[in-house]
Coordinates of C-alpha atoms and ligand atoms in Angstrom, one line a residue:
X1 CA -82.4 81.9 -123.3
X2 CA -78.6 82.0 -122.8
X3 CA -77.0 85.2 -121.7
X4 CA -74.9 86.7 -124.6
X5 CA -71.2 86.9 -123.9
X6 CA -69.3 90.2 -123.7
X7 CA -69.1 91.7 -127.2
X8 CA -65.9 92.1 -129.2
X9 CA -65.7 94.5 -132.2
X10 CA -67.4 93.2 -135.3
X11 CA -68.4 89.9 -133.6
X12 CA -71.7 91.2 -132.4
X13 CA -74.5 89.0 -133.9
X14 CA -76.8 91.2 -136.0
X15 CA -79.4 88.7 -137.1
X16 CA -79.2 90.0 -140.6
X17 CA -77.5 89.3 -143.9
X18 CA -75.1 92.2 -144.3
X19 CA -73.6 91.5 -147.8
X20 CA -74.4 93.8 -150.7
X21 CA -77.7 93.1 -152.4
X22 CA -78.3 96.3 -154.3
X23 CA -78.1 96.5 -158.0
X24 CA -78.6 93.7 -160.5
X25 CA -76.0 91.2 -159.3
X26 CA -78.1 88.3 -158.1
X27 CA -76.5 86.3 -160.8
X28 CA -73.0 86.8 -162.3
X29 CA -73.4 89.4 -165.1
X30 CA -72.8 88.3 -168.7
X31 CA -71.9 90.4 -171.7
X32 CA -69.1 91.9 -173.6
X33 CA -66.4 94.5 -172.9
X34 CA -64.2 96.3 -175.4
X35 CA -60.9 96.2 -173.5
X36 CA -59.4 92.7 -174.2
X37 CA -60.5 93.0 -177.9
X38 CA -59.5 96.6 -178.7
X39 CA -57.8 98.1 -175.6
X40 CA -58.3 101.9 -175.7
X41 CA -58.8 101.8 -179.5
X42 CA -62.5 101.5 -179.0
X43 CA -65.2 103.2 -181.2
X44 CA -68.9 103.1 -181.7
X45 CA -68.7 100.9 -184.8
X46 CA -66.9 98.2 -183.0
X47 CA -69.2 98.4 -180.0
X48 CA -72.3 98.2 -182.2
X49 CA -70.9 95.5 -184.4
X50 CA -70.2 93.3 -181.4
X51 CA -73.6 94.0 -179.9
X52 CA -75.2 93.0 -183.2
X53 CA -73.3 89.7 -183.3
X54 CA -74.3 89.0 -179.7
X55 CA -77.9 89.3 -180.8
X56 CA -77.6 87.6 -184.2
X57 CA -75.6 84.7 -183.0
X58 CA -78.1 83.9 -180.2
X59 CA -75.6 84.7 -177.4
X60 CA -78.0 87.4 -176.2
X61 CA -80.8 84.9 -175.7
X62 CA -78.3 82.8 -173.7
X63 CA -77.8 85.6 -171.2
X64 CA -75.1 87.9 -172.6
X65 CA -76.6 91.2 -172.1
X66 CA -74.2 93.9 -171.0
X67 CA -72.3 95.7 -173.7
X68 CA -69.6 97.6 -171.8
X69 CA -67.3 100.4 -173.1
X70 CA -63.9 100.4 -171.3
X71 CA -61.1 102.9 -171.3
X72 CA -60.8 105.2 -174.3
X73 CA -64.2 106.8 -174.7
X74 CA -63.6 110.1 -173.1
X75 CA -62.3 113.3 -174.6
X76 CA -62.2 115.7 -171.7
X77 CA -64.0 117.3 -168.7
X78 CA -65.3 120.7 -169.8
X79 CA -64.5 123.7 -167.6
X80 CA -65.7 125.2 -165.4
X81 CA -68.9 123.1 -165.3
X82 CA -67.0 119.8 -165.1
X83 CA -69.3 118.0 -167.5
X84 CA -67.7 115.0 -169.2
X85 CA -67.3 115.3 -173.0
X86 CA -67.3 112.2 -175.2
X87 CA -64.8 111.6 -178.0
X88 CA -67.1 112.2 -180.9
X89 CA -64.4 111.3 -183.5
X90 CA -64.9 107.7 -182.4
X91 CA -68.5 107.9 -181.1
X92 CA -70.1 110.1 -183.7
X93 CA -73.7 109.5 -182.4
X94 CA -72.7 111.3 -179.2
X95 CA -72.2 114.7 -180.9
X96 CA -74.8 117.0 -179.5
X97 CA -75.7 120.6 -179.8
X98 CA -73.2 123.2 -178.4
X99 CA -70.6 120.6 -177.5
X100 CA -72.8 118.9 -174.9
X101 CA -72.1 115.3 -176.0
X102 CA -74.4 112.5 -174.9
X103 CA -74.2 108.7 -175.0
X104 CA -78.0 108.6 -174.9
X105 CA -78.3 107.8 -178.7
X106 CA -76.0 104.8 -178.2
X107 CA -77.6 103.5 -175.0
X108 CA -81.0 103.9 -176.7
X109 CA -79.8 101.7 -179.6
X110 CA -78.4 99.1 -177.3
X111 CA -81.6 99.1 -175.2
X112 CA -83.7 98.8 -178.4
X113 CA -81.7 95.7 -179.2
X114 CA -82.7 94.2 -175.9
X115 CA -79.3 94.8 -174.4
X116 CA -77.9 96.8 -171.5
X117 CA -75.1 99.4 -171.6
X118 CA -72.0 99.7 -169.5
X119 CA -69.5 102.5 -169.0
X120 CA -66.1 102.8 -167.4
X121 CA -64.4 105.3 -165.2
X122 CA -61.6 105.7 -162.6
X123 CA -61.9 106.6 -158.9
X124 CA -58.9 109.0 -159.2
X125 CA -58.5 112.2 -161.2
X126 CA -56.9 110.4 -164.1
X127 CA -57.4 107.3 -166.2
X128 CA -55.3 104.1 -166.5
X129 CA -54.1 105.1 -169.9
X130 CA -52.9 108.4 -168.5
X131 CA -51.3 106.7 -165.5
X132 CA -49.6 103.8 -167.1
X133 CA -49.2 104.8 -170.8
X134 CA -51.1 102.0 -172.7
X135 CA -49.6 103.5 -175.9
X136 CA -51.5 106.7 -175.5
X137 CA -54.3 105.8 -177.9
X138 CA -57.4 108.0 -177.2
X139 CA -56.0 109.6 -174.1
X140 CA -58.0 112.6 -172.9
X141 CA -57.1 115.9 -174.4
X142 CA -57.0 119.6 -173.3
X143 CA -55.7 121.5 -170.4
X144 CA -54.5 119.8 -167.2
X145 CA -58.0 120.2 -165.6
X146 CA -59.8 119.1 -168.8
X147 CA -57.7 115.9 -168.8
X148 CA -58.9 115.0 -165.3
X149 CA -61.6 112.6 -166.5
X150 CA -61.8 110.4 -163.4
X151 CA -64.5 110.5 -160.8
X152 CA -62.4 112.1 -158.0
X153 CA -64.2 115.3 -156.9
X154 CA -67.0 114.6 -159.4
X155 CA -68.6 111.3 -158.2
X156 CA -72.2 112.6 -157.8
X157 CA -72.0 114.7 -160.9
X158 CA -70.6 111.9 -163.1
X159 CA -72.8 109.1 -161.8
X160 CA -75.9 111.3 -162.3
X161 CA -74.7 112.0 -165.9
X162 CA -73.9 108.4 -166.8
X163 CA -77.0 106.9 -165.3
X164 CA -79.8 109.5 -165.2
X165 CA -78.9 111.4 -168.4
X166 CA -77.0 108.9 -170.5
X167 CA -79.0 105.8 -169.4
X168 CA -76.2 103.4 -168.6
X169 CA -76.9 100.2 -166.5
X170 CA -73.4 99.1 -165.5
X171 CA -70.2 100.9 -164.4
X172 CA -66.7 99.6 -163.9
X173 CA -64.6 101.8 -161.7
X174 CA -60.9 101.4 -162.0
X175 CA -58.3 102.6 -159.5
X176 CA -55.3 103.7 -161.5
X177 CA -55.6 107.4 -160.5
X178 CA -55.2 106.6 -156.8
X179 CA -52.4 104.2 -157.4
X180 CA -49.9 105.6 -159.9
X181 CA -50.1 109.4 -159.9
X182 CA -47.4 110.0 -157.2
X183 CA -44.7 112.6 -157.8
X184 CA -42.5 109.8 -159.2
X185 CA -44.8 109.3 -162.2
X186 CA -42.8 110.8 -165.1
X187 CA -45.9 112.6 -166.5
X188 CA -46.6 114.1 -163.0
X189 CA -42.9 115.1 -162.7
X190 CA -43.1 116.9 -166.0
X191 CA -46.3 118.7 -165.1
X192 CA -48.7 116.9 -167.5
X193 CA -50.8 115.7 -164.6
X194 CA -51.4 116.7 -161.0
X195 CA -49.9 114.7 -158.2
X196 CA -52.3 112.4 -156.4
X197 CA -50.6 111.1 -153.3
X198 CA -51.2 107.4 -153.9
X199 CA -53.8 105.7 -151.6
X200 CA -52.8 102.3 -152.9
X201 CA -49.3 100.8 -152.8
X202 CA -49.8 97.7 -154.8
X203 CA -46.8 96.0 -153.1
X204 CA -47.6 97.0 -149.5
X205 CA -50.9 96.8 -147.7
X206 CA -49.3 98.7 -144.8
X207 CA -48.7 101.7 -147.1
X208 CA -52.2 101.5 -148.5
X209 CA -55.0 103.6 -147.0
X210 CA -57.6 100.9 -147.1
X211 CA -60.3 102.9 -145.4
X212 CA -59.9 105.9 -147.7
X213 CA -60.1 103.7 -150.8
X214 CA -63.2 102.0 -149.4
X215 CA -64.8 105.3 -148.6
X216 CA -64.4 106.5 -152.2
X217 CA -66.0 103.4 -153.6
X218 CA -68.8 103.6 -151.0
X219 CA -69.4 107.1 -152.3
X220 CA -69.9 105.7 -155.8
X221 CA -72.2 103.0 -154.4
X222 CA -74.3 105.7 -152.7
X223 CA -74.5 107.8 -155.8
X224 CA -75.5 104.8 -157.9
X225 CA -78.3 104.0 -155.5
X226 CA -79.6 107.6 -155.8
X227 CA -79.4 107.6 -159.6
X228 CA -81.1 104.2 -159.9
X229 CA -84.1 104.1 -157.7
X230 CA -85.2 101.0 -159.7
X231 CA -82.0 99.3 -158.7
X232 CA -81.1 98.6 -162.3
X233 CA -77.3 98.9 -162.2
X234 CA -74.2 96.8 -161.7
X235 CA -71.3 98.2 -159.8
X236 CA -68.0 96.6 -160.8
X237 CA -65.0 97.4 -158.5
X238 CA -61.7 97.2 -160.3
X239 CA -58.9 97.3 -157.7
X240 CA -57.1 94.2 -158.9
X241 CA -57.2 92.5 -155.4
X242 CA -55.3 95.5 -153.8
X243 CA -56.4 97.6 -150.8
X244 CA -57.6 94.5 -149.0
X245 CA -60.7 94.7 -151.2
X246 CA -61.5 91.1 -150.6
X247 CA -62.6 92.0 -147.0
X248 CA -64.9 94.9 -148.0
X249 CA -66.1 94.6 -151.6
X250 CA -69.0 92.4 -150.5
X251 CA -70.3 95.4 -148.6
X252 CA -69.9 97.9 -151.4
X253 CA -70.4 96.5 -154.9
X254 CA -71.6 93.6 -157.2
X255 CA -68.2 92.6 -158.6
X256 CA -64.7 92.8 -157.4
X257 CA -61.6 92.1 -159.4
X258 CA -59.3 89.6 -157.5
X259 CA -56.2 90.2 -159.5
X260 CA -54.2 92.3 -162.0
X261 CA -55.3 92.0 -165.7
X262 CA -55.7 88.7 -167.4
X263 CA -53.8 88.2 -170.7
X264 CA -54.2 85.8 -173.6
X265 CA -51.6 83.5 -172.1
X266 CA -52.1 80.2 -170.3
X267 CA -50.0 81.2 -167.3
X268 CA -51.8 84.5 -166.9
X269 CA -55.2 82.7 -167.0
X270 CA -53.9 80.4 -164.2
X271 CA -52.8 83.4 -162.2
X272 CA -56.3 85.1 -162.5
X273 CA -58.1 81.8 -161.8
X274 CA -56.1 81.2 -158.7
X275 CA -56.8 84.6 -157.4
X276 CA -60.5 83.6 -157.0
X277 CA -60.4 79.9 -156.8
X278 CA -60.0 79.6 -153.0
X279 CA -62.4 82.4 -152.1
X280 CA -65.7 80.6 -152.5
X281 CA -66.9 82.0 -149.2
X282 CA -66.3 85.5 -150.4
X283 CA -68.8 85.3 -153.3
X284 CA -72.6 85.3 -153.0
X285 CA -75.6 86.5 -154.9
X286 CA -75.1 90.2 -155.1
X287 CA -71.4 90.3 -154.9
X288 CA -69.0 88.1 -156.9
X289 CA -65.3 87.4 -157.2
X290 CA -64.1 88.8 -160.6
X291 CA -61.0 87.1 -162.0
X292 CA -61.3 89.5 -165.0
X293 CA -62.9 89.3 -168.4
X294 CA -62.7 86.3 -170.7
X295 CA -59.9 85.9 -173.3
X296 CA -61.7 83.1 -175.2
X297 CA -60.8 83.8 -178.8
X298 CA -57.4 85.2 -178.5
X299 CA -53.8 83.9 -178.1
X300 CA -53.6 80.7 -176.1
X301 CA -57.4 80.5 -176.2
X302 CA -58.0 81.1 -179.9
X303 CA -59.5 79.0 -182.6
X304 CA -56.4 76.8 -182.7
X305 CA -56.6 76.2 -179.0
X306 CA -60.1 75.0 -178.4
X307 CA -59.2 72.8 -175.5
X308 CA -57.7 75.8 -173.7
X309 CA -60.6 78.0 -174.7
X310 CA -63.1 75.4 -173.2
X311 CA -61.0 75.2 -170.0
X312 CA -60.9 78.9 -169.5
X313 CA -64.6 79.2 -170.1
X314 CA -65.6 76.2 -167.9
X315 CA -63.5 77.5 -165.0
X316 CA -64.9 81.0 -165.1
X317 CA -68.4 79.6 -165.3
X318 CA -68.1 77.2 -162.4
X319 CA -66.4 79.9 -160.2
X320 CA -69.4 82.2 -160.8
X321 CA -67.1 84.7 -162.4
X322 CA -68.9 87.3 -164.6
X323 CA -68.9 86.0 -168.1
X324 CA -67.8 89.1 -170.0
X325 CA -66.5 88.3 -173.5
X326 CA -63.3 90.2 -174.4
X327 CA -63.1 89.3 -178.1
X328 CA -63.6 91.0 -181.4
X329 CA -66.7 88.9 -182.3
X330 CA -66.4 89.9 -186.0
X331 CA -63.6 87.4 -186.1
X332 CA -65.4 84.6 -184.3
X333 CA -65.5 81.1 -185.7
X334 CA -68.5 78.8 -185.2
X335 CA -66.3 76.7 -182.8
X336 CA -65.6 79.7 -180.6
X337 CA -69.2 80.9 -180.6
X338 CA -70.3 77.4 -179.6
X339 CA -68.0 77.6 -176.6
X340 CA -69.3 80.9 -175.5
X341 CA -72.8 79.8 -176.1
X342 CA -72.7 76.4 -174.4
X343 CA -76.0 76.5 -172.6
X344 CA -75.1 73.7 -170.1
X345 CA -71.9 75.5 -169.0
X346 CA -73.7 78.8 -168.8
X347 CA -76.4 77.2 -166.7
X348 CA -73.8 76.3 -164.1
X349 CA -72.7 79.9 -163.9
X350 CA -76.2 81.2 -163.7
X351 CA -77.5 78.6 -161.2
X352 CA -79.8 80.3 -158.7
X353 CA -78.1 79.0 -155.6
X354 CA -75.1 81.2 -156.4
X355 CA -72.5 78.7 -155.0
X356 CA -69.0 79.3 -156.3
X357 CA -67.4 75.9 -156.8
X358 CA -65.2 74.7 -154.0
X359 CA -61.9 72.9 -154.5
X360 CA -62.4 69.3 -153.6
X361 CA -58.8 68.4 -154.8
X362 CA -56.1 70.9 -155.1
X363 CA -52.5 70.6 -156.5
X364 CA -50.4 72.6 -158.9
X365 CA -51.1 69.9 -161.6
X366 CA -54.7 68.9 -161.2
X367 CA -57.7 70.5 -159.5
X368 CA -61.2 69.3 -158.9
X369 CA -63.8 72.0 -158.5
X370 CA -67.3 71.0 -157.2
X371 CA -70.3 73.3 -157.3
X372 CA -73.6 72.5 -155.5
X373 CA -76.5 73.4 -157.6
X374 CA -79.9 74.8 -156.6
X375 CA -81.6 71.5 -157.3
X376 CA -79.2 69.7 -154.9
X377 CA -77.2 68.2 -157.8
X378 CA -73.5 68.8 -158.3
X379 CA -71.4 70.0 -161.1
X380 CA -67.7 69.1 -161.2
X381 CA -64.8 70.4 -163.3
X382 CA -61.6 68.3 -163.4
X383 CA -58.8 70.5 -164.6
X384 CA -55.4 69.5 -166.0
X385 CA -53.3 72.6 -165.5
X386 CA -50.2 70.9 -167.1
X387 CA -49.1 70.7 -170.7
X388 CA -48.9 66.9 -170.5
X389 CA -51.7 64.3 -170.6
X390 CA -52.9 63.3 -167.1
X391 CA -54.8 60.5 -165.5
X392 CA -57.2 61.6 -162.8
X393 CA -59.5 59.7 -160.5
X394 CA -62.8 61.3 -159.5
X395 CA -64.1 59.8 -156.2
X396 CA -67.7 59.8 -155.1
X397 CA -66.4 61.4 -152.0
X398 CA -65.2 64.5 -153.9
X399 CA -68.8 65.1 -154.7
X400 CA -69.9 64.3 -151.1
X401 CA -71.7 61.3 -152.4
X402 CA -71.6 57.9 -150.8
X403 CA -69.2 55.3 -152.2
X404 CA -71.6 52.4 -152.5
X405 CA -74.4 53.9 -154.6
X406 CA -74.0 54.7 -158.3
X407 CA -73.0 58.1 -159.4
X408 CA -74.3 59.4 -162.8
X409 CA -72.2 61.8 -164.8
X410 CA -73.1 63.8 -167.9
X411 CA -70.3 65.4 -169.8
X412 CA -71.3 69.0 -170.5
X413 CA -69.0 69.4 -173.5
X414 CA -69.5 66.0 -175.2
X415 CA -73.0 65.1 -173.9
X416 CA -71.7 61.6 -173.1
X417 CA -73.1 59.9 -169.9
X418 CA -71.4 57.5 -167.6
X419 CA -72.0 55.9 -164.3
X420 CA -69.7 54.6 -161.6
X421 CA -69.5 53.6 -157.9
X422 CA -66.7 54.6 -155.7
X423 CA -64.3 56.0 -158.2
X424 CA -64.0 56.9 -161.9
X425 CA -60.7 57.1 -163.8
X426 CA -60.6 60.0 -166.3
X427 CA -58.0 60.7 -168.9
X428 CA -57.3 64.4 -169.5
X429 CA -55.6 65.9 -172.5
X430 CA -53.0 68.6 -171.8
X431 CA -54.8 71.7 -170.4
X432 CA -58.2 69.9 -170.6
X433 CA -61.1 70.5 -168.2
X434 CA -63.8 67.9 -168.1
X435 CA -67.0 69.2 -166.8
X436 CA -69.9 67.0 -165.6
X437 CA -73.2 67.3 -164.0
X438 CA -73.4 64.7 -161.3
X439 CA -76.1 63.0 -159.4
X440 CA -75.7 60.3 -156.7
X441 CA -76.6 59.6 -153.1
X442 CA -75.6 62.4 -150.8
X443 CA -73.4 61.6 -147.8
X444 CA -75.7 64.0 -145.8
X445 CA -79.2 63.2 -146.8
X446 CA -81.7 65.9 -145.9
X447 CA -79.0 68.5 -145.0
X448 CA -76.3 70.6 -146.5
X449 CA -72.8 71.1 -145.2
X450 CA -72.0 74.8 -145.1
X451 CA -69.1 74.1 -147.5
X452 CA -71.7 73.0 -150.0
X453 CA -73.5 76.3 -149.8
X454 CA -70.9 79.1 -149.9
X455 CA -73.4 81.4 -151.7
X456 CA -75.4 81.4 -148.5
X457 CA -72.5 82.1 -146.2
X458 CA -71.2 85.7 -145.8
X459 CA -67.9 86.1 -144.1
X460 CA -68.8 89.3 -142.2
X461 CA -65.5 89.2 -140.2
X462 CA -62.7 86.8 -141.1
X463 CA -60.4 87.4 -138.1
X464 CA -57.5 88.6 -140.2
X465 CA -55.7 91.3 -138.3
X466 CA -52.7 91.8 -140.6
X467 CA -53.7 91.1 -144.2
X468 CA -51.0 89.1 -146.0
X469 CA -50.4 88.4 -149.7
X470 CA -51.6 85.0 -151.0
X471 CA -48.6 82.7 -151.8
X472 CA -50.8 80.0 -153.4
X473 CA -51.5 82.0 -156.6
X474 CA -49.7 80.9 -159.8
X475 CA -47.0 83.6 -160.6
X476 CA -46.3 84.1 -164.2
X477 CA -44.5 86.5 -166.4
X478 CA -46.5 89.7 -166.6
X479 CA -46.8 90.4 -170.3
X480 CA -46.4 94.1 -170.0
X481 CA -43.2 93.8 -167.9
X482 CA -41.6 90.8 -169.6
X483 CA -38.6 89.4 -167.7
X484 CA -37.4 92.8 -166.6
X485 CA -37.1 93.2 -162.8
X486 CA -37.3 90.4 -160.3
X487 CA -40.5 88.6 -161.3
X488 CA -43.9 88.4 -159.6
X489 CA -44.0 88.3 -155.8
X490 CA -47.1 86.9 -153.9
X491 CA -49.9 89.4 -154.1
X492 CA -53.4 90.1 -153.0
X493 CA -54.1 90.3 -149.3
X494 CA -56.4 87.6 -148.1
X495 CA -54.1 84.7 -147.1
X496 CA -55.7 83.1 -144.1
X497 CA -59.2 84.0 -145.1
X498 CA -62.2 81.7 -144.5
X499 CA -62.2 78.5 -146.5
X500 CA -64.6 75.8 -147.4
X501 CA -63.3 72.3 -146.5
X502 CA -59.9 73.6 -145.7
X503 CA -58.1 75.4 -142.9
X504 CA -57.4 79.1 -143.5
X505 CA -53.8 78.5 -144.6
X506 CA -54.7 75.5 -146.8
X507 CA -54.1 72.6 -144.5
X508 CA -56.7 69.9 -144.2
X509 CA -59.2 70.5 -141.4
X510 CA -58.2 68.6 -138.2
X511 CA -59.0 68.9 -134.5
X512 CA -56.8 67.1 -132.0
X513 CA -55.8 64.5 -134.6
X514 CA -59.4 64.0 -135.9
X515 CA -59.7 64.9 -139.6
X516 CA -62.8 66.5 -141.1
X517 CA -63.3 66.4 -144.9
X518 CA -66.3 68.8 -144.5
X519 CA -66.3 72.0 -142.7
X520 CA -65.3 75.7 -142.6
X521 CA -61.8 76.7 -141.7
X522 CA -61.5 80.3 -140.4
X523 CA -59.4 82.3 -138.0
X524 CA -60.9 82.9 -134.6
X525 CA -62.5 86.3 -133.9
X526 CA -64.6 85.8 -136.9
X527 CA -68.3 86.0 -137.6
X528 CA -70.1 84.2 -140.4
X529 CA -73.7 84.9 -141.5
X530 CA -75.5 81.9 -142.9
X531 CA -78.9 82.1 -144.7
X532 CA -81.2 79.4 -143.4
X533 CA -84.2 78.7 -145.7
X534 CA -86.0 75.7 -144.3
X535 CA -83.6 73.8 -142.1
X536 CA -84.3 72.9 -138.5
X537 CA -81.0 72.3 -136.9
X538 CA -77.4 73.4 -137.0
X539 CA -74.7 71.1 -136.0
X540 CA -70.9 71.2 -136.0
X541 CA -67.9 69.7 -134.2
X542 CA -65.7 72.6 -133.3
X543 CA -62.2 73.3 -131.9
X544 CA -58.8 74.8 -132.6
X545 CA -57.4 73.5 -135.8
X546 CA -54.2 71.4 -135.6
X547 CA -52.7 73.8 -138.2
X548 CA -52.4 76.4 -135.5
X549 CA -48.8 77.4 -134.6
X550 CA -49.9 78.9 -131.3
X551 CA -50.8 76.3 -128.7
X552 CA -51.5 78.7 -125.8
X553 CA -54.8 80.3 -126.9
X554 CA -58.3 79.4 -125.9
X555 CA -61.4 79.9 -128.1
X556 CA -65.1 79.9 -127.5
X557 CA -67.6 79.1 -130.2
X558 CA -71.1 80.7 -130.2
X559 CA -74.1 80.1 -132.4
X560 CA -76.8 82.7 -132.9
X561 CA -80.2 82.5 -134.6
X562 CA -81.6 85.8 -135.8
X563 CA -79.3 87.6 -133.4
X564 CA -80.0 85.5 -130.3
X565 CA -77.5 83.3 -128.7
X566 CA -78.7 79.7 -129.1
X567 CA -75.7 77.6 -128.1
X568 CA -72.1 78.1 -127.1
X569 CA -69.1 76.0 -126.0
X570 CA -66.8 76.4 -123.1
X571 CA -63.3 77.8 -123.7
X572 CA -61.4 75.3 -125.8
X573 CA -57.6 75.0 -125.9
X574 CA -55.3 73.6 -128.6
X575 CA -55.3 69.8 -128.7
X576 CA -58.6 69.5 -127.0
X577 CA -61.1 67.2 -128.6
X578 CA -63.7 68.7 -130.9
X579 CA -66.9 69.7 -129.0
X580 CA -70.3 69.4 -130.5
X581 CA -72.2 72.6 -131.0
X582 CA -75.7 72.2 -132.2
X583 CA -79.0 73.9 -131.8
X584 CA -82.5 74.1 -133.0
X585 CA -82.6 76.9 -135.7
X586 CA -86.1 76.3 -137.0
X587 CA -87.7 79.5 -138.3
X588 CA -84.4 81.4 -137.8
X589 CA -83.5 82.9 -141.2
X590 CA -80.0 84.0 -140.2
X591 CA -77.6 81.7 -138.3
X592 CA -74.4 83.3 -137.1
X593 CA -71.2 81.4 -136.3
X594 CA -68.9 83.4 -134.0
X595 CA -65.6 82.2 -132.6
X596 CA -63.6 84.4 -130.2
X597 CA -60.3 84.2 -128.5
X598 CA -60.1 84.5 -124.7
X599 CA -57.4 87.2 -125.2
X600 CA -58.5 89.5 -128.0
X601 CA -55.1 91.0 -128.3
X602 CA -53.5 87.8 -129.6
X603 CA -53.2 87.0 -133.3
X604 CA -56.2 84.7 -133.7
X605 CA -55.6 81.0 -134.3
X606 CA -57.2 78.9 -137.0
X607 CA -60.4 77.2 -135.9
X608 CA -62.5 74.5 -137.5
X609 CA -66.3 74.2 -137.8
X610 CA -66.0 70.5 -138.6
X611 CA -68.9 68.9 -140.4
X612 CA -70.8 72.2 -140.0
X613 CA -74.2 71.6 -141.5
X614 CA -77.8 72.7 -141.6
X615 CA -80.1 69.7 -141.1
X616 CA -83.8 68.8 -141.5
Ligands
GAL701 C1 -56.9 98.3 -166.0 C2 -58.1 97.3 -165.8 C3 -58.4 96.7 -167.2 C4 -58.8 97.9 -168.1 C5 -57.6 98.9 -168.2 C6 -58.1 100.1 -169.0 O1 -56.6 98.8 -164.7 O2 -57.7 96.3 -164.9 O3 -59.4 95.8 -167.1 O4 -60.0 98.4 -167.7 O5 -57.3 99.3 -166.9 O6 -57.0 101.0 -169.1

């Protein structure tokens, strides 16, 4: 056995899968939420009508299960006991004796329909409606204390009430109360609400108390576990990509919002899509990227824009986003229900391997997303982001299939089949996404590149020392701001995170002039955990990536099997040829990939695990 090297913080091999596996998040949750359809103007009739349509239309049998109430349900927090009171004017079945309201009659009804029930809260003292206005509809009432309906100071009490007593199965926890209740909020200044010194500065990670935010959400996770010994819950973190949530949500909850709110506009959909699209390695069964709820049915995705509606739905499905309908289903046309109910597309989303699609081709105009399925087959989405028709070419190589053998494609929207070798031209209408299942001859028979199995890779440490906003995300007009101000800056810390088939800052993988079309790009001082089911060997060609701006550093690559060092390289400098790192990993269920810099005080360089694969 090799002697383990000196340990650096977070790089110590653990021999275990550390990402979140509690709750019911093994597959992306599917369901309905009131917000995009009704905003805070939500009531029991609307919720039950939507639930009934989900059942009657057959959507429930296709997997849509969670019926989630968003902002607007609460009336106040009674004093001095702190018990939450439901707005019975809008949720009449909640009226109980002596003012002790309960959602139990509603959750019982939903459960009796074969559905699950979701509730919503905020991690601060106040709600988003109270923080940012939202027209004031159904804002909490009463004294200053009574209006403090958020979880802050009441986490254990509220989670016990919502899950033990009221019987909910899902909670979305927003973060407005820890973001916007500083002394400069006009409602705070005028004494309507108490000051909450913001823990989140949306525009500055350095002014955000990341650890304090994480600790609050961890407290909720702990309470959820206590209140749900059967593990039947989903914990949805809604921090809109702030507070460096990308780096820790996979330790704390099942879903994590990657961006600000989606809107029913094409540009906004692109923004939310982009916030998750390059983060395939940050999603795995148990904890998923959440680019926000669907807007299929409304605005640019309504019954007059079925091409756009199909694109939005296909992209969310292939990215393993939660499929949460945000539409007043009472208005649904058969065409829209057919989109939401497309079993083939849903099957991609619910595929057991849990691999978020990886970008095989990426430009501002056209993208090709490829997802490796549990049966070893592929799904591919070719997406025309532009408003003009576009001719694309799909290469066998995009699918990691060999050029010479035939590739079979089945169009999941039209049902049409086609076959090609080498390359296939495809004509795309404006905004169209063509989605296929594909089979062919794999370039790597009997093995899987790690970039084909992102759902089995957990980025335990990604080497980022100073989180930076991501400049690659489409910036659009924010509907609630219009063109006031200076427009949208890059947002969402995570730039430089680990990437499948790319270097951390988006360049192609390359070591000393040698390109790699397969591999993992990540900063040094990182540790990746990889689940190994039945493979015997790990193999990669490793070195400092040519995208590094720093040519002075040296890096060592280490490979662990179930916590034991099984192979390592010597110290490698910039421009040095890729070294082979391979080892027998038979019977080792967790393989860990560690790279470390010789000088841990330096800002780590990008490194490449070229052709990194698990092999028979
Ligand atoms: C936002 C959240 C939305 C919705 C809204 C309710 O912060 O991102 O999805 O929940 O609050 O006020």
